[in-house]
């Protein structure tokens, strides 16, 4: 067992009857309340100021912070479903995955809609140590997800604490800054005209001389507020290309 991809290979469901799509059913809501624990950091993340999503660890918190940034993420449901499974000892148990992530249809054809993703957030050290014990419940989750027309993934630090999260955390400090609305609209209009343009062009056009420092903060705030978009997986600097979010 060497990586998360190996886990997903082992989780493949084999029952063809499970491969059906129940996407017309009501969106599930939280099925298990998260209680405070002394073993890890728990709390509530204010997801886009629209809902409060509880988390049970800093890794789950970082997952939510990362997911929140992407405009194609419609919603994240915590503790979404309870899945029965048989453990390696032959006894029956209930497994509750951490999150269910819904995506916006956007410009995609409905026949090729982005499938919701059922997510288990687990530190790499934990799944490497316990994967044999946890495999039955993860197989059950994979079968359940396929039955619903979803996807099931186990994600660890390698898929959460990456350059994307580093950039999202960097932009967080600019999220609540306020600037003249007319200046913001002028920048957004320039980007709309160009289609995509580098940061240094916007600085030269709108924030010359002594206003350059304020201009940098202004552009980062527009990215943080999702008025502008970029390849968040790349370093953020004056050569970063920005555009209007598509979703």
Coordinates of N, CA, C and O in Angstrom, one line a residue, residues 58-175:
X58 N -7.7 19.6 12.0 CA -7.2 20.7 11.2 C -7.1 20.3 9.8 O -7.2 21.2 8.9
X59 N -6.9 19.0 9.5 CA -6.8 18.6 8.1 C -8.2 18.7 7.4 O -8.3 19.2 6.3
X60 N -9.3 18.4 8.2 CA -10.6 18.6 7.7 C -10.9 20.1 7.5 O -11.5 20.5 6.5
X61 N -10.4 21.0 8.4 CA -10.6 22.4 8.3 C -9.9 22.9 7.0 O -10.5 23.7 6.2
X62 N -8.7 22.4 6.7 CA -8.0 22.8 5.6 C -8.6 22.3 4.3 O -8.6 23.0 3.3
X63 N -9.2 21.2 4.3 CA -10.0 20.7 3.2 C -11.1 21.6 2.9 O -11.4 22.0 1.7
X64 N -11.9 22.1 3.9 CA -13.0 23.0 3.7 C -12.5 24.3 3.1 O -13.1 24.9 2.2
X65 N -11.4 24.9 3.7 CA -10.9 26.1 3.2 C -10.5 26.1 1.8 O -10.7 27.0 1.0
X66 N -9.9 24.9 1.4 CA -9.4 24.7 0.0 C -10.6 24.6 -0.9 O -10.7 25.2 -2.0
X67 N -11.6 23.8 -0.5 CA -12.8 23.6 -1.4 C -13.6 24.9 -1.6 O -14.2 25.1 -2.6
X68 N -13.6 25.7 -0.5 CA -14.4 27.0 -0.6 C -13.9 27.9 -1.7 O -14.7 28.6 -2.2
X69 N -12.6 27.8 -2.0 CA -12.1 28.8 -3.0 C -12.6 28.5 -4.4 O -12.8 29.4 -5.2
X70 N -12.8 27.3 -4.7 CA -13.2 26.9 -6.1 C -14.6 27.3 -6.4 O -15.6 26.8 -5.7
X71 N -14.8 28.1 -7.4 CA -16.1 28.6 -7.8 C -17.1 27.5 -8.3 O -18.3 27.7 -8.3
X72 N -16.5 26.3 -8.8 CA -17.4 25.3 -9.3 C -17.9 24.4 -8.2 O -18.7 23.5 -8.4
X73 N -17.4 24.6 -6.9 CA -18.0 23.9 -5.8 C -19.3 24.5 -5.3 O -19.3 25.7 -4.9
X74 N -20.3 23.8 -5.4 CA -21.7 24.3 -5.1 C -21.9 24.3 -3.6 O -22.3 25.2 -3.0
X75 N -21.6 23.1 -2.9 CA -21.8 23.0 -1.5 C -21.0 21.8 -1.0 O -20.6 20.9 -1.7
X76 N -20.8 21.8 0.3 CA -20.1 20.7 1.0 C -21.0 20.3 2.2 O -21.4 21.1 3.1
X77 N -21.4 19.1 2.2 CA -22.3 18.5 3.3 C -21.5 17.7 4.2 O -20.8 16.7 3.8
X78 N -21.4 18.1 5.5 CA -20.7 17.3 6.5 C -21.4 16.0 6.9 O -22.7 16.1 7.0
X79 N -20.7 15.0 7.2 CA -21.3 13.7 7.8 C -22.6 13.4 7.0 O -23.7 13.3 7.6
X80 N -22.5 13.2 5.7 CA -23.7 13.2 4.8 C -24.6 11.9 4.9 O -25.8 12.0 4.7
X81 N -23.9 10.8 5.0 CA -24.7 9.5 5.0 C -24.1 8.5 6.0 O -22.9 8.6 6.4
X82 N -24.9 7.6 6.4 CA -24.5 6.5 7.2 C -24.6 5.2 6.5 O -25.7 4.8 6.0
X83 N -23.5 4.5 6.3 CA -23.3 3.4 5.4 C -23.1 2.1 6.3 O -22.0 2.0 7.0
X84 N -23.9 1.1 6.2 CA -23.7 -0.1 6.9 C -22.6 -1.0 6.2 O -22.5 -1.0 5.0
X85 N -21.8 -1.7 7.0 CA -20.8 -2.5 6.4 C -20.4 -3.6 7.4 O -20.7 -3.5 8.6
X86 N -19.8 -4.7 6.9 CA -19.4 -5.8 7.7 C -17.8 -5.7 7.9 O -17.1 -5.7 6.9
X87 N -17.4 -5.6 9.1 CA -16.0 -5.5 9.4 C -15.2 -6.8 9.2 O -15.9 -7.9 8.9
X88 N -13.9 -6.8 9.3 CA -13.1 -8.0 9.0 C -13.4 -9.1 10.1 O -13.1 -10.3 9.8
X89 N -14.0 -8.7 11.2 CA -14.3 -9.7 12.3 C -15.7 -10.2 12.1 O -16.2 -11.0 12.9
X90 N -16.4 -9.8 11.0 CA -17.7 -10.4 10.7 C -18.9 -9.6 11.3 O -20.0 -10.0 11.1
X91 N -18.6 -8.6 12.1 CA -19.6 -7.9 12.8 C -20.1 -6.7 11.9 O -19.4 -6.2 11.1
X92 N -21.3 -6.2 12.2 CA -21.9 -5.1 11.5 C -21.6 -3.8 12.1 O -21.6 -3.7 13.3
X93 N -21.3 -2.8 11.3 CA -21.0 -1.5 11.7 C -21.6 -0.4 10.8 O -22.1 -0.8 9.8
X94 N -21.6 0.8 11.3 CA -22.0 2.0 10.5 C -20.9 2.9 10.2 O -20.1 3.3 11.2
X95 N -20.7 3.3 9.0 CA -19.6 4.2 8.6 C -20.2 5.5 8.1 O -21.1 5.5 7.2
X96 N -19.7 6.6 8.6 CA -20.1 7.9 8.2 C -19.0 8.7 7.6 O -18.1 9.2 8.3
X97 N -18.9 8.8 6.3 CA -17.8 9.6 5.7 C -17.8 11.1 6.1 O -18.9 11.5 6.6
X98 N -16.7 11.8 5.9 CA -16.6 13.1 6.4 C -17.5 14.2 5.6 O -18.1 15.0 6.2
X99 N -17.4 14.1 4.3 CA -18.0 15.2 3.5 C -18.6 14.6 2.2 O -18.1 13.6 1.7
X100 N -19.6 15.4 1.7 CA -20.1 15.1 0.3 C -20.0 16.5 -0.4 O -20.6 17.5 0.0
X101 N -19.2 16.5 -1.5 CA -19.0 17.8 -2.2 C -19.8 17.8 -3.5 O -19.7 16.9 -4.3
X102 N -20.7 18.8 -3.6 CA -21.5 19.0 -4.8 C -20.8 20.1 -5.7 O -20.3 21.1 -5.2
X103 N -20.9 19.9 -7.0 CA -20.3 20.8 -8.0 C -21.4 21.4 -8.9 O -22.4 20.8 -9.1
X104 N -21.1 22.6 -9.3 CA -22.1 23.3 -10.2 C -22.0 22.7 -11.6 O -20.9 22.3 -12.1
X105 N -23.1 22.7 -12.3 CA -23.2 22.2 -13.6 C -22.4 23.1 -14.6 O -21.7 22.6 -15.5
X106 N -22.6 24.4 -14.4 CA -21.9 25.4 -15.2 C -22.3 25.2 -16.7 O -23.4 25.1 -17.0
X107 N -21.3 25.3 -17.5 CA -21.6 25.1 -19.0 C -21.5 23.7 -19.4 O -21.6 23.4 -20.7
X108 N -21.4 22.7 -18.5 CA -21.4 21.3 -18.9 C -22.7 20.8 -19.3 O -23.8 21.3 -18.8
X109 N -22.8 19.8 -20.2 CA -24.0 19.2 -20.6 C -24.5 18.3 -19.4 O -23.7 17.7 -18.7
X110 N -25.8 18.3 -19.2 CA -26.4 17.6 -18.0 C -26.0 16.1 -18.1 O -25.8 15.5 -17.0
X111 N -25.8 15.5 -19.3 CA -25.5 14.1 -19.4 C -24.0 13.9 -18.9 O -23.7 12.7 -18.5
X112 N -23.2 14.9 -18.8 CA -21.9 14.8 -18.4 C -21.7 15.7 -17.1 O -20.6 16.3 -17.0
X113 N -22.7 15.7 -16.3 CA -22.6 16.6 -15.1 C -21.4 16.1 -14.2 O -21.1 14.9 -14.1
X114 N -20.8 17.1 -13.5 CA -19.8 16.7 -12.5 C -20.3 16.0 -11.3 O -21.2 16.5 -10.6
X115 N -19.9 14.7 -11.2 CA -20.4 13.9 -10.1 C -20.0 14.4 -8.7 O -18.9 14.8 -8.5
X116 N -21.0 14.4 -7.8 CA -20.6 14.7 -6.4 C -19.6 13.7 -5.9 O -19.5 12.6 -6.3
X117 N -18.7 14.2 -5.0 CA -17.7 13.4 -4.4 C -17.8 13.1 -2.9 O -17.9 14.1 -2.1
X118 N -18.0 11.9 -2.5 CA -18.0 11.5 -1.1 C -16.6 11.4 -0.6 O -15.8 10.7 -1.2
X119 N -16.3 12.1 0.4 CA -14.9 12.2 0.8 C -14.6 11.8 2.3 O -15.4 12.1 3.2
X120 N -13.5 11.0 2.4 CA -13.0 10.7 3.7 C -11.7 11.4 3.8 O -10.8 11.2 3.0
X121 N -11.5 12.2 4.8 CA -10.3 13.0 5.1 C -9.5 12.2 6.1 O -10.0 12.0 7.3
X122 N -8.3 11.8 5.8 CA -7.5 10.9 6.7 C -6.0 11.2 6.6 O -5.5 11.2 5.5
X123 N -5.3 11.5 7.7 CA -3.9 11.7 7.6 C -3.2 10.5 7.0 O -3.6 9.3 7.3
X124 N -2.1 10.7 6.3 CA -1.4 9.6 5.6 C -0.9 8.6 6.6 O -1.0 7.4 6.3
X125 N -0.4 9.1 7.7 CA 0.2 8.1 8.7 C -0.9 7.2 9.2 O -0.6 6.0 9.5
X126 N -2.1 7.7 9.3 CA -3.2 6.9 9.9 C -3.7 5.8 8.9 O -3.8 4.6 9.2
X127 N -3.9 6.2 7.6 CA -4.4 5.2 6.6 C -3.3 4.2 6.3 O -3.6 3.0 6.0
X128 N -2.0 4.6 6.3 CA -1.0 3.6 6.1 C -0.9 2.6 7.2 O -0.7 1.4 6.9
X129 N -1.2 3.0 8.4 CA -1.2 2.1 9.5 C -2.4 1.2 9.6 O -2.3 0.0 10.0
X130 N -3.6 1.7 9.2 CA -4.8 1.0 9.5 C -5.6 0.6 8.2 O -6.8 0.2 8.3
X131 N -5.0 0.8 7.0 CA -5.8 0.6 5.8 C -6.5 -0.8 5.7 O -7.6 -1.0 5.2
X132 N -5.8 -1.8 6.2 CA -6.4 -3.2 6.1 C -7.7 -3.3 6.9 O -8.6 -3.9 6.5
X133 N -7.6 -2.6 8.1 CA -8.8 -2.6 9.0 C -9.9 -1.8 8.4 O -11.1 -2.1 8.5
X134 N -9.6 -0.7 7.8 CA -10.6 0.3 7.2 C -11.1 -0.1 5.8 O -12.1 0.5 5.4
X135 N -10.4 -1.0 5.2 CA -10.8 -1.3 3.8 C -12.2 -1.7 3.6 O -12.9 -1.3 2.7
X136 N -12.8 -2.6 4.5 CA -14.2 -3.0 4.3 C -15.2 -1.8 4.3 O -16.1 -1.8 3.5
X137 N -15.0 -0.8 5.2 CA -15.9 0.3 5.2 C -15.7 1.2 4.0 O -16.6 1.8 3.4
X138 N -14.4 1.3 3.5 CA -14.2 2.1 2.3 C -14.7 1.5 1.1 O -15.2 2.1 0.1
X139 N -14.7 0.1 1.0 CA -15.3 -0.6 -0.1 C -16.8 -0.4 -0.1 O -17.4 -0.2 -1.1
X140 N -17.4 -0.4 1.1 CA -18.8 -0.2 1.2 C -19.2 1.2 0.8 O -20.2 1.4 0.1
X141 N -18.3 2.2 1.1 CA -18.6 3.6 0.7 C -18.5 3.7 -0.8 O -19.2 4.5 -1.4
X142 N -17.5 3.0 -1.4 CA -17.4 3.1 -2.9 C -18.6 2.5 -3.6 O -19.1 3.1 -4.5
X143 N -19.1 1.4 -3.1 CA -20.3 0.8 -3.7 C -21.5 1.7 -3.5 O -22.3 1.9 -4.4
X144 N -21.6 2.3 -2.3 CA -22.7 3.2 -2.0 C -22.7 4.4 -3.0 O -23.7 4.9 -3.5
X145 N -21.5 5.0 -3.1 CA -21.3 6.2 -3.9 C -21.7 5.9 -5.4 O -22.4 6.7 -6.0
X146 N -21.2 4.7 -5.9 CA -21.6 4.4 -7.3 C -23.1 4.2 -7.4 O -23.7 4.6 -8.5
X147 N -23.7 3.7 -6.4 CA -25.2 3.5 -6.5 C -25.9 4.8 -6.6 O -27.0 5.0 -7.2
X148 N -25.3 5.9 -6.0 CA -25.9 7.2 -6.0 C -25.5 8.0 -7.2 O -26.0 9.2 -7.4
X149 N -24.6 7.5 -8.0 CA -24.0 8.3 -9.1 C -22.9 9.3 -8.6 O -22.7 10.3 -9.2
X150 N -22.3 8.9 -7.5 CA -21.2 9.7 -6.9 C -19.9 9.1 -7.2 O -19.8 8.0 -7.8
X151 N -18.8 9.7 -6.6 CA -17.5 9.2 -6.6 C -17.0 9.2 -5.1 O -17.4 10.0 -4.3
X152 N -16.2 8.2 -4.7 CA -15.7 8.1 -3.3 C -14.2 8.3 -3.4 O -13.5 7.6 -4.2
X153 N -13.6 9.2 -2.5 CA -12.2 9.4 -2.5 C -11.8 9.5 -1.0 O -12.4 10.0 -0.2
X154 N -10.6 8.9 -0.8 CA -9.9 9.1 0.5 C -8.8 10.1 0.2 O -8.0 9.9 -0.7
X155 N -8.8 11.2 0.9 CA -7.8 12.3 0.7 C -6.9 12.5 1.9 O -7.4 12.5 3.1
X156 N -5.6 12.7 1.7 CA -4.7 13.0 2.8 C -4.0 14.3 2.6 O -4.4 15.1 1.7
X157 N -2.9 14.6 3.3 CA -2.2 15.8 3.2 C -1.7 16.1 1.8 O -1.7 17.3 1.4
X158 N -1.4 15.1 1.1 CA -0.8 15.3 -0.3 C -1.8 15.9 -1.2 O -1.4 16.6 -2.2
X159 N -3.1 15.8 -0.9 CA -4.1 16.3 -1.8 C -4.8 17.5 -1.2 O -5.8 18.0 -1.8
X160 N -4.4 17.9 0.0 CA -5.0 19.1 0.7 C -4.0 20.2 0.9 O -4.2 21.3 0.5
X161 N -2.9 19.8 1.6 CA -1.9 20.8 2.0 C -0.9 21.0 0.9 O 0.3 20.6 1.0
X162 N -1.3 21.6 -0.2 CA -0.5 21.7 -1.4 C -0.3 23.2 -1.7 O -0.6 24.1 -0.9
X163 N 0.2 23.5 -2.9 CA 0.4 24.9 -3.3 C -1.0 25.7 -3.4 O -1.0 26.9 -3.1
X164 N -2.0 25.0 -3.7 CA -3.4 25.6 -3.7 C -3.7 26.1 -2.4 O -4.1 27.3 -2.2
X165 N -3.6 25.3 -1.3 CA -3.9 25.7 0.0 C -3.0 26.8 0.5 O -3.5 27.8 1.1
X166 N -1.7 26.8 0.1 CA -0.8 27.8 0.5 C -1.3 29.2 -0.1 O -1.3 30.2 0.6
X167 N -1.7 29.2 -1.4 CA -2.1 30.4 -2.0 C -3.5 30.9 -1.4 O -3.7 32.1 -1.2
X168 N -4.4 29.9 -1.1 CA -5.7 30.3 -0.5 C -5.4 31.0 0.8 O -6.1 32.0 1.1
X169 N -4.5 30.4 1.6 CA -4.2 31.0 2.9 C -3.6 32.4 2.8 O -3.9 33.3 3.5
X170 N -2.8 32.6 1.8 CA -2.2 33.9 1.5 C -3.3 34.9 1.2 O -3.2 36.0 1.7
X171 N -4.2 34.5 0.3 CA -5.3 35.4 -0.1 C -6.3 35.7 1.0 O -6.9 36.8 1.0
X172 N -6.4 34.9 2.0 CA -7.3 35.1 3.1 C -7.1 36.4 3.8 O -8.1 37.0 4.2
X173 N -5.9 36.8 3.9 CA -5.6 38.1 4.6 C -6.1 39.3 3.9 O -6.2 40.4 4.5
X174 N -6.4 39.2 2.6 CA -6.9 40.3 1.8 C -8.4 40.2 1.6 O -9.0 41.1 1.0
X175 N -9.1 39.1 2.1 CA -10.5 38.9 1.8 C -11.4 40.0 2.3 O -12.4 40.3 1.7

